C-alpha atoms as one frame of an Amber mdcrd trajectory, in Angstrom:
protein
  -1.610 -17.331 -14.213  -1.260 -17.726 -10.462   1.190 -15.809  -8.339   3.610
 -18.747  -7.883   4.017 -19.088 -11.587   4.396 -15.357 -11.977   7.047 -15.177
  -9.293   8.876 -18.127 -10.807   8.862 -16.390 -14.239  10.030 -13.164 -12.787
  12.859 -14.879 -10.917  13.751 -16.967 -14.003  13.832 -13.834 -16.218  15.996
 -11.824 -13.781  18.418 -14.722 -13.448  18.557 -15.294 -17.325  19.343 -11.601
 -17.847  22.026 -11.639 -15.207  23.671 -14.796 -16.509  23.460 -13.559 -20.074
  25.212 -10.346 -19.151  27.903 -12.221 -17.224  28.433 -14.826 -19.876  28.621
 -12.202 -22.687  30.969 -10.076 -20.661  33.286 -12.997 -20.007  33.410 -13.949
 -23.690  33.762 -10.306 -24.769  36.634  -9.511 -22.442  38.298 -12.905 -23.131
  38.207 -12.191 -26.883  39.583  -8.660 -26.321  42.500 -10.228 -24.329  43.167
 -12.850 -27.052  43.355 -10.110 -29.630  45.632  -7.886 -27.495  47.894 -10.756
 -26.595  48.062 -12.056 -30.149  48.879  -8.661 -31.583  51.519  -8.137 -28.969
  53.218 -11.426 -29.734  52.914 -10.724 -33.514  54.572  -7.258 -33.097  57.286
  -8.667 -30.949  58.190 -11.203 -33.638  58.010  -8.707 -36.426  60.056  -6.300
 -34.401  62.726  -8.887 -33.681  62.862  -9.749 -37.351  63.273  -6.155 -38.388
  66.020  -5.572 -35.779  67.908  -8.535 -36.933  67.722  -7.527 -40.610  68.626
  -3.830 -40.048  71.089  -4.084 -37.264  72.940  -7.185 -37.777  75.288  -6.822
 -40.747  76.108 -10.528 -41.045  72.366 -11.411 -41.605  70.807 -10.925 -44.987
  67.342 -11.624 -46.151  68.074 -15.161 -47.250  69.634 -16.070 -43.920  66.825
 -14.419 -41.991  64.269 -16.458 -44.058  66.090 -19.640 -43.022  66.302 -18.563
 -39.310  62.495 -17.789 -39.333  61.698 -21.031 -41.127  63.357 -23.070 -38.389
  62.186 -20.984 -35.468  59.844 -23.031 -33.301  58.341 -20.030 -31.767  56.844
 -18.867 -35.123  53.011 -18.364 -35.132  50.860 -20.393 -37.363  50.823 -19.016
 -40.952  53.209 -16.340 -39.863  54.185 -13.887 -42.664  56.389 -10.826 -42.156
  57.206  -8.251 -44.759  59.461  -5.271 -44.439  59.542  -2.213 -46.797  61.683
   0.897 -47.133  60.462   4.464 -47.660  60.108   3.801 -51.429  57.831   0.872
 -50.814  60.502  -1.506 -52.008  60.298  -4.855 -50.246  63.440  -5.569 -48.272
  62.307  -8.746 -46.732  59.319 -11.132 -46.720  58.756 -14.540 -45.257  58.794
 -17.799 -47.290  55.579 -18.747 -48.894  52.593 -16.940 -50.385  51.586 -13.732
 -48.546  48.625 -14.415 -46.403  47.290 -10.842 -46.719  47.163  -8.346 -49.597
  49.843  -5.746 -49.277  49.531  -2.727 -51.666  50.816   0.871 -51.783  47.596
   2.184 -50.157  48.037  -0.043 -47.201  51.659   1.004 -46.790  50.724   4.741
 -47.159  48.014   4.280 -44.534  50.532   2.626 -42.105  52.912   5.545 -42.615
  50.173   7.957 -41.898  48.627   6.220 -38.863  51.937   4.807 -37.578  50.143
   1.516 -36.520  47.062  -0.300 -37.783  45.535  -3.687 -37.339  43.254  -5.462
 -39.789  41.786  -8.836 -40.567  41.374 -10.859 -43.765  39.447 -14.006 -43.202
  40.964 -15.937 -40.314  44.256 -14.008 -40.739  44.878 -11.151 -38.425  47.572
  -8.593 -39.524  49.408  -5.677 -37.949  51.246  -2.910 -39.717  53.503  -0.426
 -37.951  56.633   1.772 -38.483  59.981   0.533 -37.398  62.875   3.050 -37.175
  66.615   2.344 -36.723  69.438   4.812 -36.257  69.469   5.649 -39.997  66.154
   4.996 -41.518  62.434   4.202 -41.147  60.796   0.993 -42.317  57.302  -0.157
 -42.784  56.599  -3.588 -41.278  53.585  -5.862 -41.967  53.165  -8.952 -39.921
  50.212 -11.435 -40.245  49.359 -14.830 -38.725  46.529 -17.067 -37.659  45.675
 -17.246 -34.007  44.879 -20.948 -34.057  45.495 -21.643 -30.378  43.713 -18.457
 -29.115  40.695 -19.036 -31.222  40.500 -22.658 -30.136  40.674 -21.480 -26.499
  38.054 -18.976 -27.145  35.747 -21.608 -28.879  36.264 -23.868 -25.893  35.322
 -20.998 -23.540  32.171 -20.390 -25.629  31.157 -24.007 -25.379  31.790 -24.008
 -21.589  29.708 -20.831 -21.178  26.790 -22.166 -23.330  26.776 -25.451 -21.383
  26.901 -23.625 -18.109  24.298 -21.296 -19.143  21.846 -24.102 -20.274  22.394
 -25.977 -16.951  21.889 -22.834 -14.979  18.565 -22.235 -16.781  17.319 -25.723
 -15.726  18.571 -25.266 -12.155  17.101 -21.738 -11.918  13.684 -23.028 -13.073
  13.584 -25.588 -10.310  14.964 -23.224  -7.701  12.592 -20.453  -8.796   9.578
 -22.752  -8.409  10.806 -23.829  -4.941  11.647 -20.232  -3.952   8.222 -18.930
  -5.040   6.567 -21.805  -3.131   8.526 -20.930   0.085   7.749 -17.224  -0.355
   4.006 -17.840  -0.826   3.798 -20.513   1.892   2.933 -18.017   4.687   0.354
 -16.348   2.341  -1.083 -19.790   1.571  -1.317 -20.378   5.291  -3.143 -17.031
   5.862  -5.614 -17.807   3.035  -6.305 -21.237   4.556  -6.891 -19.675   8.003
  -9.103 -16.968   6.584 -11.217 -19.524   4.610 -11.968 -21.268   7.944 -13.368
 -18.130   9.585 -17.129 -17.734   9.187 -19.881 -15.920  11.025 -20.127 -19.019
  13.448 -16.513 -18.852  14.555 -15.537 -15.178  14.076 -13.702 -15.291  17.338
 -10.871 -17.188  15.623  -7.740 -15.171  14.707  -4.798 -15.526  12.286  -1.360
 -16.658  13.405   0.694 -13.368  13.602   4.124 -15.147  13.377   7.132 -13.193
  14.532   5.157  -9.946  14.496   7.972  -8.184  12.722   7.724  -8.832   8.973
   5.142  -7.573   6.487   3.069 -10.802   6.560   2.821 -10.572  10.273   1.646
  -6.926   9.925  -0.913  -8.181   7.494  -2.160 -10.760   9.957  -2.348  -8.170
  12.645  -4.338  -5.841  10.437  -6.675  -8.563   9.452  -7.123  -9.571  13.074
  -7.955  -5.982  13.901 -10.500  -6.016  11.205 -11.960  -9.238  12.485 -12.286
  -7.676  15.949 -14.085  -4.657  14.407 -16.333  -6.976  12.367 -17.084  -9.175
  15.304 -18.012  -6.158  17.357 -20.191  -4.754  14.545 -21.948  -8.166  14.054
 -22.509  -8.527  17.778 -23.762  -4.933  18.003 -26.090  -5.666  14.986 -27.317
  -8.846  16.545 -28.009  -7.074  19.893 -29.616  -4.260  18.084 -31.917  -6.476
  16.094 -32.816  -8.535  19.179 -33.577  -5.398  21.291 -35.340  -3.563  18.529
 -37.516  -6.565  17.838 -38.379  -6.797  21.507 -39.180  -3.062  21.832 -41.273
  -3.174  18.704 -43.095  -6.450  19.592 -44.089  -5.312  23.124 -46.497  -2.499
  22.173 -47.828  -4.625  19.320 -48.565  -7.388  21.705 -50.205  -5.075  24.121
 -52.466  -3.529  21.395 -53.282  -6.856  19.952 -54.348  -8.145  23.490 -56.524
  -5.090  24.027 -58.253  -5.572  20.712 -58.682  -9.310  21.263 -60.201  -8.622
  24.714 -62.612  -6.013  23.332 -63.767  -8.471  20.687 -64.617 -11.255  23.146
 -68.086  -9.831  23.884 -70.094  -6.700  22.965 -69.055  -3.585  24.944 -70.464
  -0.204  25.482 -69.222   2.744  23.346 -67.187   4.185  26.293 -65.164   0.997
  26.421 -64.363   1.026  22.781 -63.351   4.634  22.955 -61.001   3.788  25.776
 -59.459   0.881  23.909 -59.089   3.035  20.774 -57.302   5.738  22.741 -55.061
   3.139  24.294 -54.200   1.662  20.871 -53.778   5.172  19.410 -51.297   5.865
  22.207 -49.494   2.528  21.514 -49.282   3.427  17.829 -47.852   6.822  18.554
 -45.278   5.258  20.860 -44.469   2.693  18.236 -44.147   5.452  15.642 -41.810
   7.502  17.862 -39.702   4.218  18.496 -39.547   3.466  14.747 -38.379   7.053
  14.040 -35.677   6.821  16.614 -34.510   3.414  15.402 -34.312   4.814  11.802
 -32.320   7.877  13.099 -30.040   5.514  15.080 -29.396   3.402  11.973 -28.860
   6.583   9.926 -26.317   8.136  12.253 -24.535   4.731  12.727 -23.682   4.391
   9.092 -19.981   4.907   8.063 -20.999   7.768   5.824 -24.332   8.953   7.074
 -26.437  11.179   4.890 -26.559  14.731   6.413 -27.755  18.197   5.448 -25.255
  20.538   7.133 -26.258  24.257   7.189 -25.770  27.288   9.397 -28.486  27.709
  12.077 -28.742  29.264  15.505 -28.664  26.959  18.533 -30.854  29.139  20.672
 -33.631  29.058  18.022 -33.442  25.315  18.206 -33.796  25.263  21.973 -36.876
  27.416  22.012 -38.492  25.365  19.244 -37.823  22.156  20.890 -39.131  23.497
  24.250 -42.316  24.498  22.669 -42.743  21.121  20.940 -42.087  19.189  24.197
 -44.476  21.255  26.272 -47.110  20.810  23.654 -46.771  17.086  24.077 -46.319
  17.134  27.790 -47.974  20.229  29.344 -46.818  19.159  32.882 -43.164  19.474
  31.969 -41.197  22.465  32.961 -38.146  23.703  30.947 -36.006  26.564  31.975
 -33.422  28.002  29.563 -30.716  30.257  30.991 -28.408  32.237  28.748 -24.847
  33.416  29.563 -24.941  37.163  29.226 -21.392  37.096  27.916 -22.452  35.149
  24.755 -22.159  37.172  21.523 -25.177  36.656  19.183 -22.775  35.697  16.293
 -21.333  32.841  18.476 -24.666  31.040  18.546 -24.398  29.884  14.970 -23.763
  26.124  14.501 -22.763  24.364  11.393 -24.603  21.043  11.253 -27.701  19.058
  10.529 -30.422  21.186  12.127 -32.896  18.244  12.303 -30.461  15.927  13.979
 -29.349  18.564  16.478 -33.049  19.278  17.396 -33.556  15.474  17.879 -30.678
  15.484  20.367 -31.843  18.556  22.240 -35.437  17.161  22.382 -34.137  13.772
  23.803 -32.138  15.470  26.467 -35.014  17.771  27.446 -37.380  14.881  27.602
 -35.063  12.839  29.710 -34.333  15.684  32.066 -38.014  16.185  32.687 -38.947
  12.556  32.659 -36.375  11.447  35.250 -36.523  14.496  37.579 -38.671  14.546
  40.777 -40.550  17.707  39.669 -40.483  17.145  35.906 -38.232  20.153  35.436
 -34.979  20.468  33.614 -32.685  23.544  33.440 -30.735  24.297  30.316 -27.678
  26.525  30.632 -26.284  27.919  27.401 -22.640  28.933  27.806 -19.837  30.211
  25.584 -17.143  27.687  26.672 -14.645  29.002  24.038 -14.473  30.790  20.714
 -14.845  27.446  18.879 -17.539  25.727  20.954 -20.938  26.426  22.434 -21.795
  24.562  25.572 -25.230  23.256  26.676 -25.905  21.970  30.104 -29.028  19.911
  30.848 -29.481  19.809  34.616 -32.300  18.012  36.599 -32.929  16.931  40.205
 -33.983  13.390  40.869 -32.794   9.827  41.521 -29.731  10.242  39.414 -27.585
   7.526  37.870 -25.480   4.963  39.659 -21.733   5.145  39.182 -21.533   1.723
  37.724 -24.047   2.617  35.044 -22.519   5.878  33.931 -20.406   4.133  31.350
 -23.343   2.225  29.928 -26.072   4.843  29.569 -24.979   5.674  25.941 -25.265
   2.027  24.881 -28.347   1.251  22.683 -31.329  -0.109  24.718 -29.552   0.251
  28.005 -31.824   1.355  30.866 -30.821   1.939  34.527 -32.234  -0.331  37.101
 -33.925   2.460  38.961 -35.728   3.693  35.886 -37.437   0.539  34.623 -40.754
   1.733  35.896 -40.642   4.818  33.753 -41.675   4.456  30.101 -38.782   4.442
  27.672 -36.826   2.423  25.052 -33.207   3.204  25.833 -32.480   4.533  22.501
 -32.492   8.257  23.176 -29.032   8.708  24.771 -27.274   6.405  22.305 -28.827
   8.501  19.512 -27.778  11.776  21.129 -24.214  10.594  21.473 -23.953   9.595
  17.857 -25.532  12.796  16.673 -23.001  14.812  18.822 -20.094  12.747  17.513
 -21.291  13.242  13.875 -20.997  17.012  14.502 -17.518  16.573  16.039 -18.795
  17.630  19.372 -18.592  15.996  22.878 -21.086  14.934  25.539 -20.375  14.119
  29.189 -22.463  13.209  32.167 -22.125  13.885  35.881 -24.530  12.490  38.408
 -24.954  12.425  42.140 -27.614   9.808  42.986 -30.473  11.361  44.829 -29.365
  14.877  44.014 -28.439  16.165  40.571 -27.737  14.829  37.081 -26.049  17.008
  34.515 -25.430  16.325  30.761 -22.867  18.636  29.141 -22.951  18.973  25.297
 -20.473  20.919  23.298 -21.126  21.898  19.574 -18.492  23.526  17.299 -19.701
  26.908  16.239 -18.962  29.278  13.282 -19.003  33.055  13.466 -21.280  34.528
  10.827
């Protein structure tokens, strides 16, 4: 069942229930009014008859019967009977009684003072009537022909109106559901036309006030994020392919050249060392690409534990100097730092990768292959690391781009690198709810400041 049919049925059901309640209420209150009006008129006629009989001495029962017989205001099948306190009949209308009057009924009337009851189509009323000297029991009955005809006519009108209303509501419900769903159908149509080829298209946001406009705005925001993600993925794949292809091409060319003719053993050793260096670089690049992909996931897999940031610094310094003996790394500690405040809660392996990248960049891009690391207690909640080096620095227009994957500054193209390191560092720091900033004065100093949240142990 589609939404339009469902909305039509819901609308139809609600209107049916509402119309049913209205029609039943009208019929019920009309019937109550008919009964009250009929019993009121019946009691008035019976009371008038009793007054004439008991208060007018010139009128006896026979005369009263003739008067009632010729009274045009009498009700259909009207029958009135009057009894004294000994249940003796003082008066009764002409004709056969239309209701059964017995002693039990008279006693019940005296007990309750007024009762109403029904026998078939005849409706009757019993009540006590008192004059100055005595009390009488009056029973009046008649058939409400006109009232019941009017009620039957009302019932027919309500049934006809109800039936026509159902037909009208069905049509209006279908049209109403179509109009309600028209903006949604429009959105569905627009969404179906958006593919990876034309992801720059956006939905019509309408008046930008109602819920459907907010839905379109939300969807457009999602499209913008998806477009940015697809573009980033596309650029990532293109750059990663280029970075991986370059060393493979170089190694392949070296091997092809070495196979053109016989060479001496020293040449082959040189080629093998070159290929080995290329493979190591390719292995490092692949590792960084995997880490970049891992930290870029919406829910990256991490292994958060407590570890000391100073131990990570010394370990990464030792590893870097083992690979590049000419590098120089100085680590300065703030003497105000409490030992307990050096504990960091995070993924130790990823934090070490970030530290190693910043150390390597600091040495690689400095004039003297030296970087200075300052460890400071910025606050009770954060530990601050500053990586400072002297060199060419970074141009002001490139400072906002250096954390983009595969971006490399114009002045550093001659230095070997892939442009992945800083983007990986930023994502690792963000993953740990930290912050990284950079300050650079070209030709003088470059300083990266990293803040990691700490936990006191």
